[in-house]
XYZ file of C-alpha atoms in Angstrom:
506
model
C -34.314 -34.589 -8.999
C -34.191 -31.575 -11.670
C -30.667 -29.345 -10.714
C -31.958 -26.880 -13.538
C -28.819 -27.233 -15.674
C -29.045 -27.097 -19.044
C -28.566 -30.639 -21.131
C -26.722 -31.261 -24.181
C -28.652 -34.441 -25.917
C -26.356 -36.926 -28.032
C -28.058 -39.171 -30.100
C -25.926 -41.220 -31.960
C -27.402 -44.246 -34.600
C -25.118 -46.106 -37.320
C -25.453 -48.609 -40.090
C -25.342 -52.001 -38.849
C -26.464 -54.106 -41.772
C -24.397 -52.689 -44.915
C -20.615 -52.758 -44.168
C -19.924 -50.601 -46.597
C -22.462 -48.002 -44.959
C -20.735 -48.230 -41.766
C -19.780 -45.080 -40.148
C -16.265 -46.231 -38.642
C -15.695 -42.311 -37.023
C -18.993 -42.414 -35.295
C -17.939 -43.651 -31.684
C -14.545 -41.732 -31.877
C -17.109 -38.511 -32.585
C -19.195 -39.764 -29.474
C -15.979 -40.117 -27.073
C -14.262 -36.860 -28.856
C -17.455 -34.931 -27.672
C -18.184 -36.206 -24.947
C -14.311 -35.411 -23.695
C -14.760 -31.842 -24.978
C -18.120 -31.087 -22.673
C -16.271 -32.568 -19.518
C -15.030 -29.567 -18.497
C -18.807 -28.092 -18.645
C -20.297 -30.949 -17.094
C -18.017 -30.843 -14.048
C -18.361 -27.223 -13.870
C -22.133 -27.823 -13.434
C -22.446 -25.232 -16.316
C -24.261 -28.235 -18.455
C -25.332 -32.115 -18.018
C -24.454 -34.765 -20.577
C -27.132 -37.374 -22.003
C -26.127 -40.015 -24.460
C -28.102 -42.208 -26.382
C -26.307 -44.473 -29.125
C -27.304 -46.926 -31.652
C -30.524 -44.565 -30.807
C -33.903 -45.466 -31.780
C -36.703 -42.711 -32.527
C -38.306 -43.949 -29.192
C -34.935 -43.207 -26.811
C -35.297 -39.772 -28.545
C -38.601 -38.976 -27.297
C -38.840 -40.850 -24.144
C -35.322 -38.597 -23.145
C -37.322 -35.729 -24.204
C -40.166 -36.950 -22.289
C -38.610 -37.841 -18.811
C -39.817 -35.734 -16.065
C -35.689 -35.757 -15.308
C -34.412 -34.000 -18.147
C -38.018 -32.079 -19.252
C -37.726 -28.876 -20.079
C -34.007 -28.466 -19.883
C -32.709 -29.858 -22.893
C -31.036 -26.846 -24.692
C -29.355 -29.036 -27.125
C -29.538 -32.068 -29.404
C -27.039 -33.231 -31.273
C -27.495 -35.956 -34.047
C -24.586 -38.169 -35.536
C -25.294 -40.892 -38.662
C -26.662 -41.100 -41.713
C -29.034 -38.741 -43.180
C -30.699 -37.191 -46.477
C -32.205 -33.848 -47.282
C -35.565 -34.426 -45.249
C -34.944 -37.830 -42.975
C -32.689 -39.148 -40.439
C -31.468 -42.393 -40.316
C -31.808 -44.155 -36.848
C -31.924 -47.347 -35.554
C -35.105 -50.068 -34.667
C -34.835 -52.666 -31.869
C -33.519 -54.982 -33.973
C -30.784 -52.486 -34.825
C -31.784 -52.064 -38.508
C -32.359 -48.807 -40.073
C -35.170 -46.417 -39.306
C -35.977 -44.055 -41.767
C -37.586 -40.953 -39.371
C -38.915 -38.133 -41.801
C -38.714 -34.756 -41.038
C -42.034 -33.556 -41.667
C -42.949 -35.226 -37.693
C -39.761 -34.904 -36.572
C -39.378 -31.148 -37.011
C -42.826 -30.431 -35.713
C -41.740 -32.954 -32.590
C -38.471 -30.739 -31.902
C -40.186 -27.456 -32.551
C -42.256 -28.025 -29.498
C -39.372 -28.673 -27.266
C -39.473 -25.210 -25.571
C -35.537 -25.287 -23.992
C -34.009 -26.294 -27.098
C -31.978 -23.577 -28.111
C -29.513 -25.674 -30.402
C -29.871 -28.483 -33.328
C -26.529 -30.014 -34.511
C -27.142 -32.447 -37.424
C -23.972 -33.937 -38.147
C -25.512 -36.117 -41.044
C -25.110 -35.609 -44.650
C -27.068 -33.044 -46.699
C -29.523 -32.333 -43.845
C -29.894 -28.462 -44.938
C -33.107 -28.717 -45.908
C -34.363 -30.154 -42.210
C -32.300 -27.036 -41.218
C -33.991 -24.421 -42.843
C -37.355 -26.077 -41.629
C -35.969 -26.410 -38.278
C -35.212 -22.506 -37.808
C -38.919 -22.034 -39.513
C -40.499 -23.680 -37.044
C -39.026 -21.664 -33.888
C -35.342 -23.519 -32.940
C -32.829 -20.612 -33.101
C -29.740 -22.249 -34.004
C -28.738 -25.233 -36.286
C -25.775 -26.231 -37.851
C -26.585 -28.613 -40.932
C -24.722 -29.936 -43.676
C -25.385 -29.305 -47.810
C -24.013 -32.671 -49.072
C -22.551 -35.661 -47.903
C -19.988 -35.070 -45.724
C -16.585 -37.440 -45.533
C -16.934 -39.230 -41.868
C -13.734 -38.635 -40.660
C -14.152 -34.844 -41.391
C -17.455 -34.725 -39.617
C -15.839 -35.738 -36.264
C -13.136 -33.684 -36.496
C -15.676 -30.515 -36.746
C -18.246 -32.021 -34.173
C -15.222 -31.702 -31.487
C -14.162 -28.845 -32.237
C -17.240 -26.835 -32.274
C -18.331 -28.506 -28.717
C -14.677 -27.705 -27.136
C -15.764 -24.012 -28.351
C -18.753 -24.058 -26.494
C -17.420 -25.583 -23.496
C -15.170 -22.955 -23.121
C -17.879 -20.572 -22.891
C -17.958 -19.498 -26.990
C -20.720 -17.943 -28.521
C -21.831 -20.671 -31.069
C -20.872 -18.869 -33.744
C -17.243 -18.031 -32.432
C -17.164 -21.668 -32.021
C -18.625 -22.587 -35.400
C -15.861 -20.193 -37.090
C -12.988 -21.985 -34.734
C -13.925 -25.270 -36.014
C -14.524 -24.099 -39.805
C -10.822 -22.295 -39.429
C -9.283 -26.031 -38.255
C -11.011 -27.257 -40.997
C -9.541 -25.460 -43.340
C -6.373 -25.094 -42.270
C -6.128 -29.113 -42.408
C -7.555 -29.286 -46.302
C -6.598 -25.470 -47.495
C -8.713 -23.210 -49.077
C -9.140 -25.079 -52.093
C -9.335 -28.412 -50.515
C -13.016 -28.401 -50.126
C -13.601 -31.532 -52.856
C -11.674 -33.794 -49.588
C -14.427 -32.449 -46.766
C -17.533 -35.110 -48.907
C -18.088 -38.539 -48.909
C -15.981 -40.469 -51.317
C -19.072 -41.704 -53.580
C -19.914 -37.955 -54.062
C -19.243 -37.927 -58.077
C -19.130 -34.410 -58.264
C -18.570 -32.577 -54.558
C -18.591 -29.269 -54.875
C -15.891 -26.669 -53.858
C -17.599 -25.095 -51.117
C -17.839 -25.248 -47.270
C -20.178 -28.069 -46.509
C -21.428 -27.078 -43.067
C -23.951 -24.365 -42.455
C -25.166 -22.249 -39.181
C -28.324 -20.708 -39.668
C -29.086 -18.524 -36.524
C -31.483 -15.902 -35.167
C -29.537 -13.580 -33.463
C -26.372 -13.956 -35.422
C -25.465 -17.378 -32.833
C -24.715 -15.800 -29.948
C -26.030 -18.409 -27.321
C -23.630 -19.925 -25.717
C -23.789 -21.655 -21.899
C -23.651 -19.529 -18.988
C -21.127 -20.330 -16.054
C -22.840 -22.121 -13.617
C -22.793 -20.848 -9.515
C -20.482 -23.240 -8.852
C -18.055 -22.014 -12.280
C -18.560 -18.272 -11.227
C -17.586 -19.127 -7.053
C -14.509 -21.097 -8.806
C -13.323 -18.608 -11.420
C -14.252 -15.908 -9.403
C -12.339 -17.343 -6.359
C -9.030 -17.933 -8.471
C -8.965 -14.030 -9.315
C -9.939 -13.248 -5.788
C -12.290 -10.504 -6.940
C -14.619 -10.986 -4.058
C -11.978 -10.126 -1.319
C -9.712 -8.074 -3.313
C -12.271 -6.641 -6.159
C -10.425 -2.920 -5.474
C -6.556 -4.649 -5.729
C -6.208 -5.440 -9.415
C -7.228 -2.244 -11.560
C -3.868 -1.444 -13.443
C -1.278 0.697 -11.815
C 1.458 0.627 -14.445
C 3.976 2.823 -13.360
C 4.119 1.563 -9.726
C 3.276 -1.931 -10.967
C 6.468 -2.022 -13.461
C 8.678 -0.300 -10.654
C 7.988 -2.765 -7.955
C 8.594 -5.765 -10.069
C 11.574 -4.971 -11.297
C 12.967 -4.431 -8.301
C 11.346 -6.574 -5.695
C 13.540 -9.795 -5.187
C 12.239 -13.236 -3.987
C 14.059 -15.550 -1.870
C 14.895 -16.381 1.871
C 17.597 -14.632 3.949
C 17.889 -11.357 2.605
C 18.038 -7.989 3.379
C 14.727 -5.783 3.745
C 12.976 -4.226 0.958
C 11.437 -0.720 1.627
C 9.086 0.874 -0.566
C 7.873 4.692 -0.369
C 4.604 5.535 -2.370
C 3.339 8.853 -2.513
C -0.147 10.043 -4.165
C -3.858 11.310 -2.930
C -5.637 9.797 -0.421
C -8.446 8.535 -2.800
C -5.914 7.108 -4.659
C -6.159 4.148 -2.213
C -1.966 3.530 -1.238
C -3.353 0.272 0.139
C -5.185 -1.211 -2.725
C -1.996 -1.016 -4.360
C -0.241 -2.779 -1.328
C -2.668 -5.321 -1.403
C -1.871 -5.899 -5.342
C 1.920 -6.561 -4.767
C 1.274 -8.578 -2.253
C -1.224 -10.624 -3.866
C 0.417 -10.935 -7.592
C 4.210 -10.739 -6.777
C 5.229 -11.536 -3.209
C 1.914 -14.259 -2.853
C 2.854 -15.649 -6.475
C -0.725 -15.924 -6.436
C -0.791 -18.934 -4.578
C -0.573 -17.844 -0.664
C -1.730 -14.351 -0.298
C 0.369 -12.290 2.097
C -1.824 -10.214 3.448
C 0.293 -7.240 4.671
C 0.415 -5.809 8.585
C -0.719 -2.399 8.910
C 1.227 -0.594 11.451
C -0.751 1.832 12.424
C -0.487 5.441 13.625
C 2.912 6.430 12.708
C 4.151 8.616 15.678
C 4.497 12.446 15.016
C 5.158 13.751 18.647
C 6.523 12.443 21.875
C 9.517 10.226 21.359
C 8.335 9.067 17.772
C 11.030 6.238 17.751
C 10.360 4.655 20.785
C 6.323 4.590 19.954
C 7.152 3.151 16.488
C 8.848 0.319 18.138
C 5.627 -0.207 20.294
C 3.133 -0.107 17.174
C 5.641 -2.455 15.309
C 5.336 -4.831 19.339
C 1.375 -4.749 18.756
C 1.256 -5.509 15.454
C 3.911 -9.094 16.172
C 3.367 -10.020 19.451
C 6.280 -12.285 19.567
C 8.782 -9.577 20.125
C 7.461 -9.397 23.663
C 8.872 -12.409 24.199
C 12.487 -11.006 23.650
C 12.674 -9.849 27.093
C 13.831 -6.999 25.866
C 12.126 -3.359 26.692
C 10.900 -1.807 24.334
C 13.279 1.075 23.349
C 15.420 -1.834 23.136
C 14.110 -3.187 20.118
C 15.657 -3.488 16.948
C 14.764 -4.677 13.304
C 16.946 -7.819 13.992
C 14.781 -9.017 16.489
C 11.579 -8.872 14.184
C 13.516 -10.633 11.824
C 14.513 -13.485 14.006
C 10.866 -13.331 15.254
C 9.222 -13.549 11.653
C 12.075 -17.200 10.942
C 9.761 -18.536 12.616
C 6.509 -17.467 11.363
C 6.606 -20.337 8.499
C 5.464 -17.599 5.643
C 5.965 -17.300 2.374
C 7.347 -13.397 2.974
C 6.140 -10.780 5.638
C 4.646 -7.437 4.516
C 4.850 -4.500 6.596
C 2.643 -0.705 5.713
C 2.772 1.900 7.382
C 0.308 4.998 6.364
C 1.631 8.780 7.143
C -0.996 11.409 6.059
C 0.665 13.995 4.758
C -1.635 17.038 6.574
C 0.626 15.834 10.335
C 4.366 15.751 8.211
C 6.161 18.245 10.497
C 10.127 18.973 10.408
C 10.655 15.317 11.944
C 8.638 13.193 10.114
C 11.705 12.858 7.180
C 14.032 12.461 10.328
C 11.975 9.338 11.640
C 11.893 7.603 8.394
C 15.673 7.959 7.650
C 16.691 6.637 11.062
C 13.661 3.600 10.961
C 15.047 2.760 7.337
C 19.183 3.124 7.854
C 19.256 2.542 12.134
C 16.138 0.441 12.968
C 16.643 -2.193 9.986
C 20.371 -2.352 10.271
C 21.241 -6.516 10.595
C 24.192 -7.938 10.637
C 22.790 -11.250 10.227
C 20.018 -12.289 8.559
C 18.674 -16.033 9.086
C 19.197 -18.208 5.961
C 15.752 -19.269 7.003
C 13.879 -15.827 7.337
C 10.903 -14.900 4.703
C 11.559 -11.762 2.918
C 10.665 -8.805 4.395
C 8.806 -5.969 2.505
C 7.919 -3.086 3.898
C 5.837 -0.035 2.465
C 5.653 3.311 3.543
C 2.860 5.362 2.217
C 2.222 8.909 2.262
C -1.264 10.753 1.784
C -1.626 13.704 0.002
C -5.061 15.609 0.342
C -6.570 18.337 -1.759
C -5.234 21.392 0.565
C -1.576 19.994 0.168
C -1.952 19.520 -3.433
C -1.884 23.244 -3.643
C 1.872 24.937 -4.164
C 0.898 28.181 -3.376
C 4.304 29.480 -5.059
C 5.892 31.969 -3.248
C 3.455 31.577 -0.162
C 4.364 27.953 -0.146
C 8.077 29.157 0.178
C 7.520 31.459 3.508
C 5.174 29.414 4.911
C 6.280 26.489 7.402
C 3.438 24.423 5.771
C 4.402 21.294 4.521
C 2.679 21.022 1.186
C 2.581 17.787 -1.369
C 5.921 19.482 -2.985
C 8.291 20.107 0.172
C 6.742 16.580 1.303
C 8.054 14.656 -1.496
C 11.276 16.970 -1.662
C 12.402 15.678 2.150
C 11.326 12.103 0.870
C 13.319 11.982 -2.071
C 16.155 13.241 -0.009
C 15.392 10.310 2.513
C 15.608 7.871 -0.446
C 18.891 8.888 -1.550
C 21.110 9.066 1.473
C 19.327 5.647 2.239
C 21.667 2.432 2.634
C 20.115 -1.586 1.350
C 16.796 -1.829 -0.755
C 14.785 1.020 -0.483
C 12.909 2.836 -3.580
C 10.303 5.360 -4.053
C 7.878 4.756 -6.505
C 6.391 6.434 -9.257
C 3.794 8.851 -7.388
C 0.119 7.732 -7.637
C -2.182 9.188 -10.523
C -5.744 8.510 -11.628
C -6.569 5.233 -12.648
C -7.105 5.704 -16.657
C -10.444 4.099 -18.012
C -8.344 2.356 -20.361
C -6.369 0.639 -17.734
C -9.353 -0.935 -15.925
C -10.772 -2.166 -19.182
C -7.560 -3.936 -20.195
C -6.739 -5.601 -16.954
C -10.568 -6.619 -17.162
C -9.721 -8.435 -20.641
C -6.421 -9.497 -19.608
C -7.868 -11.190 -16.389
C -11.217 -12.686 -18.622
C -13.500 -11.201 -15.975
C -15.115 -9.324 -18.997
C -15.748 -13.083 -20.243
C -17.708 -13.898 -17.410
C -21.175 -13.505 -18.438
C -22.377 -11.972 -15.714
C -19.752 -9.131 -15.390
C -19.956 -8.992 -19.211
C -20.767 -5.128 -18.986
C -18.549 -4.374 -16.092
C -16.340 -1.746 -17.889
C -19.177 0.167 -18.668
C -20.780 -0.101 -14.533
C -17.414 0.977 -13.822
C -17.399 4.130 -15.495
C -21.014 4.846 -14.483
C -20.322 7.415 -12.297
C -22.682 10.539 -11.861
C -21.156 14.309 -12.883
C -18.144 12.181 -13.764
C -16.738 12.292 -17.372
C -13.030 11.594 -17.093
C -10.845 9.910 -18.812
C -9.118 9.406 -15.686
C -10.990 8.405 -12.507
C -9.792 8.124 -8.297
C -9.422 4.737 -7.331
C -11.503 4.555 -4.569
C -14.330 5.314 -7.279
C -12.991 2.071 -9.066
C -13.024 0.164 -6.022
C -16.644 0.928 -5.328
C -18.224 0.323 -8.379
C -16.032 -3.397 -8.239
C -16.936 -4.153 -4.989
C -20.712 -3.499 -5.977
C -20.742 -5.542 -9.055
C -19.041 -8.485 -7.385
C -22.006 -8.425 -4.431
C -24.771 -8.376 -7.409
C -23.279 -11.318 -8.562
C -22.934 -12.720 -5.640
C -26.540 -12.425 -4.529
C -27.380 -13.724 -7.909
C -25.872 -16.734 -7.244
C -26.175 -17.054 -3.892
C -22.593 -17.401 -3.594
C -21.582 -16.800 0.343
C -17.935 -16.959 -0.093
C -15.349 -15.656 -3.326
């Protein structure tokens, strides 16, 4: 039954009756390609036919079976051949001299083929009648080309467009390898050794519509897999580039077992999304990409009542365990979560906690000092316990944002600058690990579209134009944009794809 994948056709004939004829690098250029498409073949992204010591009959009749019709995007040809025939093979495994006047017509007609490779010598001529008659791309030779050479290009090209090249990025790769194994000059070794007067030129040609760029498309399965490895489904709004904060946290953050907290302040607007950025370290640096940690959000961070008694009880719903302590609640210290979490068998724990900066009142800096220097105070720290990171992150809305100058001064208002004055106090009379952050800014255009190259999601041929969705967005001409906006136009591009594909899960 028909998948619908595309097939690459390898025909493959040789010269069994004149030794001297014999094309000794033919079946190393039928393994060597057939080794470079395995990647694409597993990846469902293309299916693999073979025929060697092929006759003009295996040709057609592959062309012909209801199994591979229409879906034969390329066809490759290895062996001997002359400016308008091919050199195959009869039953009896002599030659058979196939002419291209039929043959080209034959192909022509062969509405999926998208690509004619023939790796023969001086078969320009069938390429320029080839591209005449309707096939878009073929790569042909002008004279006869030395065997071993021909291989060597054959594989290289194919391991191009297995790895999802354009053709003629993957044409250029092999001619480049080429070269750089004869030199510039070295042209003369490229032809067969009876040539009596090869020219200095490159031998192989690609004459394309379109200037070659067909290439094969990731299959469902190759999008769910690549797409699954960057976790763009789940985390699409986690990766856009936060340099400053990015750079801060890793060079500070510390792996490894049995030590002391880490505590992380972050302070920016609320549409800057504080727990995007959460999600990032925790996915990239504490998960090593690997195990994702996905962080507990303590909720509701206490502003009246006896604040440090209901943190304790938010941190006691969040890890359930510490009820088992037997301990009341105001009881409760950091060292029993720690002792509690030896036993959770995780990579590292990851604690946020969100404070919106409209409810900071004149004990909100009070509360963090004592649940940073008091609260997470251990003496001992299992050998045995995961690391323990713990982010504290601070809204800022557009009403704060505003100083207000001499206003702000009288007033008992706590704006975005007397917020992250208290905090920066906090931070320095602090004892262990604890660091504040650069503060949040815009996400910069640039950003996204260089963590989209770094990452290859640009690659992916679906999401090819994803910078440009990104920045789609209406009234908006920025250079700089909020991240939820990012997130959004992410998280929509991922679900087109997704529905595409029908893929359920990324």
């Amino acid at each position: 039954m028909s998948t619908g994948r595309p097939i690459i056709f390898l025909a493959f004939a040789n010269e069994k009756q004149d030794n001297a004829r014999y094309l000794r690098g033919l079946a190393q250029e039928q393994r060597g390609i057939r080794k470079a498409l395995q990647s694409a073949h597993l990846m469902q992204a293309a299916e693999i036919v073979e025929r060697s010591n092929c006759t003009l009959s295996d040709i057609v009749d592959v062309f012909q079976d209801p199994i591979y019709q229409g879906r034969i995007a390329v066809f490759h040809y290895a062996g001997h051949a002359e400016s308008y025939s091919l050199l195959l093979e009869d039953e009896n495994e002599h030659q058979q001299i196939v002419h291209s006047e039929g043959f080209v017509c034959f192909l022509a007609n062969q509405t999926s083929l998208k690509f004619v490779f023939l790796n023969g010598c001086s078969t320009g001529p069938q390429a320029k009648e080839l591209q005449e008659a309707g096939i878009p791309h073929v790569v042909a030779t002008s004279q006869a080309i030395n065997d071993d050479i021909a291989q060597k290009f054959a594989i290289r090209l194919y391991k191009g467009l297995a790895g999802y090249a354009t053709l003629e990025k993957a044409f250029e790769d092999a001619r480049s390898e080429i070269v750089s194994l004869t030199g510039a000059g070295g042209f003369r070794s490229l032809y067969w050794e009876e040539e009596e007067n090869p020219p200095d030129s490159y031998p192989w040609q690609l004459l394309s519509e379109r200037q070659g760029n067909w290439q094969l498309l990731r299959s469902a399965t190759q999008l769910n897999t690549e797409i699954g490895e960057l976790k763009i489904g789940r985390f699409a709004h986690v990766f856009c580039d936060r340099s400053p904060q990015n750079d801060d946290f890793a060079s500070t953050h510390v792996d490894g077992r049995g030590i002391e907290p880490q505590i992380y302040l972050i302070a920016g607007h609320r549409e800057e999304r504080h727990e995007s950025l959460i999600k990032r370290f925790s996915y990239q640096y504490v998960g090593k990409r690997e195990s994702y940690n996905s962080p507990f959000e303590v909720q509701n961070w206490p502003f009246k009542g006896k604040v440090e008694n209901l943190l304790k009880v938010r941190l006691a719903e969040q890890f359930p365990g510490l009820n088992q302590t037997g301990k009341p609640i105001g009881k409760l210290s950091g060292e029993d979560l720690i002792s509690h979490l030896s036993l959770s068998g995780r990579e590292a724990i990851v604690i946020q906690h969100n404070i919106p900066g409209e409810y900071w009142n004149k004990t909100t800096a009070d509360l963090i000092e004592w649940y940073i220097d008091t609260f997470w105070e251990v003496e001992a720290i299992p050998p045995d316990a995961p690391p323990l990171i713990i982010f504290i992150n601070i809204f800022f809305s557009d009403e704060l944002n505003k100083s207000g100058g001499f206003t702000s001064f009288l007033s008992s208002k706590y704006t975005r600058k007397k917020i992250l004055k208290e905090v920066q106090k906090v931070v320095e009379k602090a004892k262990g690990s604890v660091y504040f952050l650069d503060e949040l800014e815009h996400v910069r255009k640039t950003d996204v579209k260089d963590w989209l190259m770094a990452t290859n999601l640009a690659e992916l041929n679906e999401l090819g134009d994803l910078p440009a969705e990104i920045f789609e967005v209406e009234g908006e001409q920025r250079e700089a944009l909020f991240m939820s906006i990012v997130e959004s136009k992410l998280k929509s591009t991922v679900e087109f794809v997704k529905k595409k594909y029908s893929i359920n899960e990324m």
